[in-house]
XYZ file of C-alpha atoms in Angstrom:
578
model
C 0.791 -41.289 11.779
C -2.847 -40.963 10.718
C -5.126 -38.148 11.752
C -7.173 -40.602 13.820
C -4.131 -41.497 15.954
C -3.354 -37.857 16.760
C -4.503 -36.524 20.112
C -7.859 -34.770 19.903
C -6.250 -31.471 20.939
C -3.837 -31.555 18.014
C -6.551 -32.538 15.536
C -8.525 -29.505 16.685
C -5.465 -27.235 16.554
C -4.868 -27.710 12.814
C -8.194 -26.278 11.525
C -8.073 -23.574 14.196
C -4.619 -22.477 13.076
C -5.695 -22.522 9.435
C -8.607 -20.232 10.328
C -6.219 -17.929 12.179
C -3.966 -17.826 9.125
C -6.893 -17.046 6.807
C -8.394 -14.369 9.065
C -5.890 -11.624 8.083
C -6.480 -12.427 4.402
C -10.237 -12.070 4.816
C -9.755 -8.915 6.875
C -7.698 -7.281 4.113
C -10.172 -8.311 1.402
C -13.046 -6.831 3.424
C -11.319 -3.499 4.057
C -10.270 -3.162 0.412
C -13.887 -3.803 -0.587
C -15.169 -1.344 2.019
C -12.652 1.473 1.695
C -11.148 1.174 -1.783
C -12.046 4.090 -4.082
C -12.109 3.868 -7.869
C -9.763 6.806 -8.431
C -6.076 7.114 -9.413
C -3.738 8.569 -6.794
C -0.854 10.991 -7.409
C 1.715 9.369 -9.759
C -0.925 6.887 -10.869
C -2.479 9.639 -13.004
C 0.548 9.439 -15.310
C -0.727 6.076 -16.549
C -3.357 8.011 -18.505
C -0.643 8.807 -21.053
C 0.059 5.091 -21.563
C -3.621 4.319 -22.037
C -4.025 7.142 -24.536
C -1.027 5.979 -26.575
C -2.283 2.401 -26.491
C -5.686 3.552 -27.779
C -3.990 5.489 -30.591
C -1.624 2.624 -31.440
C 1.494 4.717 -30.700
C 2.681 2.956 -27.524
C 6.371 1.939 -27.637
C 8.760 -0.075 -25.465
C 10.399 3.202 -24.536
C 7.132 4.366 -23.012
C 6.906 1.214 -20.912
C 10.539 1.544 -19.777
C 10.215 5.281 -19.019
C 11.514 6.322 -15.613
C 8.909 6.922 -12.878
C 10.634 8.548 -9.903
C 13.518 6.093 -9.291
C 11.657 3.167 -10.851
C 11.675 1.469 -14.211
C 8.285 -0.153 -13.665
C 8.107 -2.019 -16.961
C 6.363 -5.097 -15.527
C 3.767 -3.132 -13.493
C 3.052 -1.016 -16.581
C 2.091 -4.208 -18.422
C -0.213 -5.110 -15.536
C -1.769 -1.628 -15.577
C -2.411 -1.859 -19.323
C -4.010 -5.288 -18.976
C -6.140 -4.092 -16.050
C -7.241 -1.050 -18.047
C -8.413 -3.205 -20.934
C -10.163 -5.783 -18.765
C -11.752 -3.535 -16.113
C -11.926 -0.074 -17.747
C -9.183 0.744 -15.240
C -11.092 0.250 -12.046
C -8.078 0.582 -9.737
C -9.800 -1.468 -7.048
C -8.986 -4.561 -9.102
C -5.315 -3.605 -8.825
C -5.743 -3.410 -5.045
C -7.060 -6.964 -5.052
C -4.177 -7.954 -7.320
C -1.835 -6.676 -4.594
C -3.709 -8.913 -2.152
C -3.173 -11.853 -4.517
C 0.555 -11.087 -4.655
C 0.780 -11.187 -0.859
C -1.118 -14.480 -0.867
C 1.644 -15.818 -3.145
C 4.246 -14.542 -0.701
C 2.377 -16.235 2.152
C 2.298 -19.524 0.241
C 6.026 -19.258 -0.419
C 6.680 -18.570 3.264
C 4.656 -21.649 4.207
C 6.583 -23.829 1.754
C 9.911 -22.420 2.952
C 8.875 -23.317 6.485
C 8.293 -26.901 5.367
C 11.656 -26.995 3.612
C 13.763 -25.466 6.390
C 12.164 -26.121 9.790
C 12.555 -29.362 11.708
C 9.382 -29.263 13.759
C 5.888 -30.679 13.689
C 3.067 -29.664 11.368
C 1.173 -27.882 14.149
C 4.219 -25.823 15.094
C 4.790 -24.815 11.477
C 1.146 -23.801 11.154
C 1.477 -21.671 14.298
C 4.435 -19.854 12.798
C 2.615 -19.480 9.498
C -0.430 -17.961 11.217
C 1.879 -15.490 12.967
C 3.558 -14.712 9.620
C 0.156 -13.970 8.057
C -0.545 -11.463 10.827
C 2.526 -9.570 9.611
C 2.183 -10.062 5.858
C -1.417 -8.799 5.757
C -0.967 -6.150 8.425
C -3.091 -2.987 8.016
C -0.043 -0.841 8.812
C 0.413 -1.012 5.030
C -2.914 0.791 4.495
C -1.374 3.222 1.978
C -0.402 0.279 -0.208
C -3.612 -1.688 0.282
C -5.761 1.251 -0.857
C -3.726 2.384 -3.868
C -3.724 0.261 -6.991
C -0.340 1.507 -8.202
C 1.327 0.263 -5.016
C 1.368 -3.295 -6.305
C 4.931 -2.418 -7.345
C 5.887 -2.603 -3.651
C 4.764 -6.234 -3.444
C 6.421 -7.483 -6.652
C 10.034 -7.859 -5.361
C 8.860 -9.851 -2.325
C 6.982 -12.281 -4.580
C 10.077 -12.712 -6.746
C 12.406 -13.145 -3.757
C 10.312 -15.720 -1.901
C 9.596 -17.613 -5.133
C 13.317 -17.638 -5.900
C 14.133 -18.974 -2.438
C 11.544 -21.715 -2.790
C 13.059 -22.695 -6.145
C 16.540 -22.775 -4.592
C 15.547 -24.875 -1.579
C 13.404 -27.329 -3.536
C 15.196 -30.399 -4.895
C 13.116 -30.913 -8.028
C 15.202 -28.836 -10.443
C 18.727 -28.973 -11.770
C 21.125 -26.188 -10.727
C 21.122 -24.534 -14.171
C 17.337 -24.414 -14.218
C 17.321 -22.873 -10.743
C 19.906 -20.315 -11.815
C 17.992 -19.218 -14.919
C 14.667 -19.028 -13.103
C 16.202 -16.927 -10.326
C 17.792 -14.644 -12.939
C 14.389 -14.201 -14.578
C 12.782 -13.392 -11.208
C 15.554 -10.895 -10.427
C 14.921 -9.205 -13.773
C 11.189 -8.941 -13.080
C 11.896 -7.483 -9.625
C 14.428 -4.973 -11.003
C 11.924 -3.631 -13.516
C 9.136 -3.476 -10.950
C 10.565 -1.496 -8.020
C 13.881 0.188 -7.248
C 14.800 -2.291 -4.499
C 14.275 -5.216 -6.880
C 17.951 -4.915 -7.809
C 18.784 -6.400 -4.379
C 17.716 -9.829 -5.627
C 20.828 -9.932 -7.820
C 22.874 -9.938 -4.580
C 20.599 -11.959 -2.278
C 19.572 -14.940 -4.401
C 23.080 -16.038 -5.518
C 24.212 -16.266 -1.873
C 21.415 -18.703 -1.087
C 21.950 -20.520 -4.389
C 25.672 -21.176 -3.833
C 25.363 -22.070 -0.152
C 22.664 -24.669 -0.798
C 24.932 -26.567 -3.193
C 28.242 -26.858 -1.321
C 29.306 -29.988 -3.179
C 29.317 -28.406 -6.633
C 32.595 -28.244 -8.559
C 34.442 -24.940 -8.725
C 34.198 -24.910 -12.545
C 30.409 -25.009 -12.273
C 30.458 -22.174 -9.766
C 32.569 -20.017 -12.087
C 30.159 -20.651 -14.945
C 27.184 -19.788 -12.731
C 28.929 -16.591 -11.653
C 29.616 -15.537 -15.250
C 25.996 -16.097 -16.297
C 24.672 -14.313 -13.213
C 26.970 -11.298 -13.600
C 26.113 -11.107 -17.298
C 22.403 -10.903 -16.487
C 23.005 -8.304 -13.817
C 25.133 -6.096 -16.080
C 22.549 -6.274 -18.869
C 19.759 -5.244 -16.472
C 21.908 -2.444 -15.017
C 22.646 -1.037 -18.486
C 18.946 -1.044 -19.391
C 17.959 0.418 -16.030
C 20.413 3.319 -15.993
C 20.238 4.207 -19.682
C 19.028 7.814 -19.678
C 18.434 7.693 -15.927
C 17.967 11.033 -14.174
C 17.690 11.763 -10.476
C 14.170 13.058 -9.694
C 14.456 16.804 -9.245
C 12.146 16.991 -6.220
C 14.112 14.389 -4.230
C 16.886 15.287 -1.758
C 20.533 14.757 -2.555
C 21.803 11.195 -2.213
C 24.757 12.509 -0.222
C 22.537 13.579 2.685
C 23.041 10.277 4.548
C 26.837 10.657 4.326
C 26.793 14.312 5.349
C 24.394 13.696 8.252
C 25.194 10.183 9.561
C 23.339 10.545 12.866
C 20.139 11.675 11.125
C 20.526 8.771 8.681
C 20.895 6.236 11.524
C 17.808 7.572 13.293
C 15.873 7.495 10.003
C 16.991 3.920 9.317
C 16.030 2.652 12.782
C 12.646 4.372 12.753
C 12.031 2.968 9.286
C 12.675 -0.578 10.539
C 10.428 -0.165 13.574
C 7.672 1.915 11.997
C 5.255 -1.015 11.771
C 5.151 -1.278 15.584
C 5.318 2.398 16.502
C 1.628 3.442 16.409
C 2.927 6.627 14.800
C 5.357 7.498 17.636
C 8.923 8.168 16.547
C 10.545 7.074 19.809
C 8.769 3.697 19.711
C 9.796 3.235 16.085
C 13.479 3.870 16.896
C 13.353 1.521 19.898
C 11.637 -1.263 17.919
C 14.034 -0.818 14.998
C 17.111 -0.989 17.234
C 15.774 -4.098 19.005
C 15.057 -5.963 15.754
C 18.401 -4.943 14.264
C 20.165 -6.312 17.362
C 18.256 -9.593 17.213
C 19.035 -9.987 13.522
C 22.743 -9.341 14.140
C 22.764 -12.072 16.806
C 21.037 -14.522 14.456
C 23.535 -13.688 11.711
C 26.485 -14.286 14.032
C 24.939 -17.568 15.101
C 24.615 -18.644 11.477
C 28.238 -17.743 10.755
C 29.531 -19.585 13.816
C 27.586 -22.747 13.022
C 28.747 -22.796 9.389
C 31.501 -25.295 10.226
C 29.888 -27.181 13.097
C 26.443 -27.685 11.559
C 26.324 -26.741 7.888
C 22.823 -28.103 7.461
C 21.448 -25.768 10.116
C 23.240 -22.820 8.536
C 21.828 -23.757 5.143
C 18.309 -23.762 6.558
C 18.836 -20.520 8.492
C 20.134 -18.787 5.378
C 16.657 -18.679 3.873
C 15.341 -16.512 6.713
C 18.557 -14.509 7.011
C 18.057 -13.616 3.338
C 14.520 -12.364 3.986
C 15.786 -10.258 6.889
C 18.616 -8.895 4.743
C 16.039 -7.919 2.103
C 14.276 -5.718 4.659
C 17.500 -4.244 6.037
C 19.048 -3.471 2.653
C 15.795 -2.012 1.342
C 15.712 0.233 4.412
C 19.278 1.316 3.562
C 18.235 2.232 0.009
C 15.224 4.179 1.298
C 17.425 5.969 3.837
C 19.882 7.049 1.134
C 17.096 8.282 -1.127
C 14.642 9.732 1.390
C 16.424 10.736 4.618
C 16.666 14.305 3.347
C 12.887 14.626 3.655
C 13.135 14.394 7.443
C 12.861 11.591 9.970
C 9.065 11.838 10.323
C 8.740 10.707 6.707
C 10.238 7.340 7.730
C 6.937 6.494 9.473
C 5.050 6.469 6.178
C 2.917 3.346 5.995
C 3.954 2.516 2.446
C 7.474 1.543 3.588
C 6.204 -1.060 6.050
C 5.517 -3.439 3.153
C 9.295 -3.793 2.885
C 10.318 -3.693 6.534
C 7.744 -6.223 7.805
C 10.005 -8.940 6.416
C 12.487 -8.271 9.227
C 10.147 -9.313 12.089
C 8.888 -12.156 9.884
C 12.457 -13.423 9.441
C 13.142 -13.063 13.171
C 9.982 -15.052 13.905
C 11.413 -18.068 12.077
C 15.041 -17.508 13.086
C 14.016 -17.551 16.756
C 12.976 -21.178 16.407
C 16.512 -22.240 15.550
C 17.941 -20.636 18.690
C 15.144 -21.384 21.144
C 14.631 -25.004 20.152
C 18.326 -25.749 20.450
C 18.393 -24.251 23.954
C 15.230 -26.211 24.798
C 13.540 -23.135 26.192
C 10.258 -24.179 27.780
C 8.162 -21.485 26.117
C 9.776 -21.767 22.696
C 6.658 -23.396 21.300
C 5.518 -21.544 18.159
C 1.970 -21.487 19.538
C 3.193 -19.332 22.428
C 4.976 -17.033 19.992
C 1.757 -16.764 17.973
C -0.229 -15.768 21.058
C 2.285 -13.087 22.033
C 2.432 -11.678 18.505
C -1.361 -11.698 18.245
C -1.710 -9.746 21.489
C 0.865 -7.217 20.303
C -0.577 -6.890 16.821
C -4.313 -6.923 17.569
C -4.376 -3.171 18.403
C -2.665 -2.489 15.079
C -5.525 -4.210 13.245
C -8.099 -2.157 15.152
C -6.176 1.044 14.503
C -5.909 0.048 10.840
C -9.709 0.198 10.492
C -9.700 3.828 11.571
C -6.730 4.748 9.368
C -8.293 3.158 6.311
C -11.582 4.878 7.086
C -9.815 8.254 7.230
C -8.007 7.503 3.978
C -11.352 6.585 2.378
C -12.779 9.969 3.400
C -9.837 11.755 1.769
C -10.077 9.712 -1.438
C -13.817 10.124 -2.022
C -13.379 13.847 -1.410
C -10.597 13.827 -4.003
C -12.930 12.066 -6.428
C -15.513 14.821 -5.976
C -12.834 17.375 -6.800
C -11.845 15.459 -9.950
C -15.420 15.128 -11.197
C -15.734 18.924 -11.037
C -12.379 19.647 -12.679
C -13.935 20.970 -15.920
C -16.555 23.233 -14.351
C -14.824 24.894 -11.407
C -11.489 25.369 -9.665
C -11.196 24.483 -6.008
C -8.348 24.495 -3.528
C -8.763 20.726 -3.084
C -7.647 19.871 -6.625
C -3.883 20.468 -6.095
C -4.050 17.876 -3.295
C -5.190 15.303 -5.875
C -2.339 16.130 -8.272
C 0.055 19.065 -7.829
C -0.318 20.398 -11.394
C -3.958 21.430 -11.893
C -3.594 21.761 -15.680
C -2.152 18.260 -16.035
C -4.814 16.867 -13.707
C -7.462 18.298 -16.018
C -5.650 16.793 -19.016
C -5.347 13.362 -17.399
C -8.950 13.373 -16.164
C -10.302 14.261 -19.588
C -8.144 11.602 -21.245
C -9.504 8.946 -18.903
C -13.024 10.279 -19.361
C -12.779 9.962 -23.159
C -11.567 6.377 -22.788
C -14.467 5.548 -20.452
C -12.111 4.983 -17.517
C -13.833 7.370 -15.074
C -17.009 6.285 -13.300
C -19.179 8.369 -13.215
C -18.025 10.633 -16.063
C -16.805 14.182 -15.485
C -19.495 16.767 -14.835
C -20.184 19.068 -17.759
C -21.845 21.909 -15.855
C -21.634 23.635 -12.501
C -25.445 23.823 -12.359
C -26.510 21.432 -9.642
C -29.987 20.941 -11.069
C -28.389 18.694 -13.700
C -27.085 16.212 -11.133
C -29.730 16.675 -8.423
C -31.310 13.387 -7.390
C -35.123 13.147 -7.237
C -36.401 14.271 -3.848
C -37.754 10.899 -2.743
C -37.096 11.811 0.898
C -37.301 15.085 2.856
C -34.013 17.058 2.798
C -33.640 16.518 6.553
C -33.106 12.821 5.828
C -29.916 13.753 3.974
C -28.583 16.121 6.636
C -28.634 19.785 7.495
C -26.771 22.957 6.631
C -26.525 24.169 10.228
C -24.491 27.378 10.200
C -22.742 30.025 8.140
C -20.385 31.993 10.380
C -18.438 35.102 9.434
C -14.803 34.867 10.571
C -13.492 38.197 9.332
C -13.982 40.813 6.695
C -14.231 38.388 3.790
C -13.959 34.927 5.386
C -16.871 32.605 6.182
C -17.196 29.053 7.530
C -20.094 26.760 6.611
C -20.844 23.699 8.738
C -23.419 20.933 8.930
C -23.861 17.199 8.640
C -24.683 15.061 5.597
C -25.514 11.453 4.781
C -26.349 9.432 1.686
C -30.009 8.382 1.762
C -29.608 4.916 0.258
C -27.060 3.636 2.782
C -27.048 6.046 5.701
C -23.285 6.332 5.246
C -21.555 9.716 5.485
C -21.701 11.740 2.278
C -18.595 11.513 0.108
C -18.410 15.317 -0.024
C -20.671 18.328 0.316
C -21.097 20.815 -2.544
C -21.745 24.422 -1.593
C -23.881 26.310 -4.103
C -24.945 29.906 -4.552
C -28.431 30.816 -5.741
C -29.129 34.251 -7.198
C -32.454 35.812 -8.116
C -33.055 33.061 -10.682
C -32.806 30.403 -7.904
C -30.395 28.342 -9.979
C -27.908 26.568 -7.654
C -24.317 26.999 -8.946
C -21.589 25.024 -7.167
C -18.644 27.128 -5.988
C -16.851 25.025 -3.335
C -16.364 21.435 -2.155
C -16.526 20.694 1.576
C -14.780 17.676 3.054
C -16.296 15.374 5.640
C -14.568 15.405 9.004
C -12.387 12.441 9.934
C -12.734 12.357 13.720
C -14.284 8.907 13.501
C -14.480 6.508 16.380
C -14.022 2.777 15.948
C -17.708 1.905 15.599
C -18.371 4.506 12.899
C -15.252 3.503 11.002
C -16.115 -0.181 11.141
C -19.766 0.144 10.130
C -19.298 3.078 7.731
C -22.538 4.630 8.933
C -23.348 8.136 10.142
C -23.621 7.200 13.793
C -21.355 9.674 15.539
C -18.996 12.428 14.461
C -18.248 11.150 10.983
C -21.180 12.894 9.270
C -20.076 16.438 10.052
C -18.628 18.671 7.368
C -16.961 22.062 7.320
C -15.741 24.454 4.655
C -14.156 27.905 4.886
C -14.440 30.186 1.873
C -13.898 33.793 0.915
C -16.526 36.269 -0.231
C -14.305 36.717 -3.279
C -15.331 33.217 -4.363
C -18.839 34.528 -5.072
C -19.302 36.754 -8.138
C -22.567 38.267 -6.865
C -23.141 40.460 -3.833
C -26.369 38.821 -2.656
C -27.083 35.114 -2.759
C -28.670 32.215 -0.968
C -26.089 29.566 0.022
C -27.235 25.941 -0.081
C -25.461 22.647 0.629
C -25.751 19.330 -1.207
C -24.608 15.849 -0.175
C -22.614 14.360 -3.046
C -22.345 10.675 -3.943
C -19.208 10.139 -6.054
C -20.197 6.612 -7.075
C -23.329 7.837 -8.894
C -22.524 11.509 -9.503
C -25.785 12.527 -7.812
C -26.343 15.364 -5.329
C -28.962 15.564 -2.553
C -29.987 18.935 -1.177
C -29.609 19.353 2.574
C -32.135 21.112 4.743
C -31.421 24.749 5.470
C -30.026 27.704 3.575
C -28.359 30.980 4.485
C -28.529 34.359 2.803
C -25.239 35.997 2.069
C -24.468 39.653 1.424
C -21.206 41.486 0.857
């Protein structure tokens, strides 16, 4: 049937659905561009050692295979090294690389829909648009705004690519087997849950070729097990349980706590941060998946073709469930609230995605009137739209914390501040890492070399009141004071990245002694526009009189721009005596 012979409504539906599918991609690209900060985060600082060894020519395979928490992130380490060489390690490029990985997953999901669903093109596009709402969901904001978190997306790329290879008919079985083994190896040495591919892909591989001889199956099994054993030996050679992590036996010793953790983990993407909603959503999705699995088992004899097509989506759901089991075993000891962390949703979103496609098998067979994928898309959009709006605020808050952290890092050589341990728990190692990156030219702007603010003060092209005001200095107790005000960056009108508090003695030389953080009580409009419209320009900092080495001083405040390393003096000053 040609496009001209299609009803006008259907011809209009196709481009509309494509736009709906692309909208989440564009949304994610925009928020990464708006809120991404060029600064390593927590464990990401350890990559400085790899870059230093590469620069010296002493980097070894052992360094690339070195354990990072539970991971052997050999493949991501190669990506980090390449990104460092090409971009001077601007971690925002790694964030966009994560976006590219999810685009690959989305393409694989679309192709799997073509290979397994028996419905029209418009219906498949409706399901695909709904899938994109989940795949690019802002509930993963922790992973979108941290370059190192690309490791969380790698196993999903490998799994969906492997399934597409298995379900396509263009390759011989041995070629499919070897390619899937290679993808399983990449996943294993990317993230801890990548090892699941060694169990998931062979099930789909064997079930899609029921007519193969038993001798072939034995040979496939031997090759597959050989690859798995080799990867396991490499992975666990010299492996040590991270000291800061809870015992792996916690889930066995506290089964009820483990069940609650597991359910809240599965439903965290739809909980809006509420534990009870997360548990309810997790239990509901687990029940629906169990029903779909039973349906697939029962139809294995009556309709093998349907079971073969369902298996693709059952595998994706199993990936989410088994990953949640691994996380529960390794993390349940931290407490159930930790299960709501946004970084885990990158794994668990594959359960509702799988249910989205599995529902079509059941509903279409029962000829339910409202089983049309377009109706499912509308319902999912209405449910998920608030999550996208909430995601803007959460990413805005995370941006505030990260630019404040960057201010703390830039001052690491000239002063100590209580904010620096929040950037990396070991202040001495943070200083070492920061200076290593600075020598390599991987920090922009470079570290400050003096605590004298005159050296980074921007020319006073505008009155200080245009940058904000130092409004109050209030004494809280014998030695405790709180400074407050509001601050903006003159070029953009956006909230300042941080505010530097400085003391001025008789010589009137401003010396920075503390870093104030901008408040995060942002409303939706301020978060979306990133401008100082409402409460997002206020700042506050408590400090002790012991932080000041002189008894009499004038206290001034400076808006700090971490992208340029420039400071802008705010209007107002307060005299301090103790």
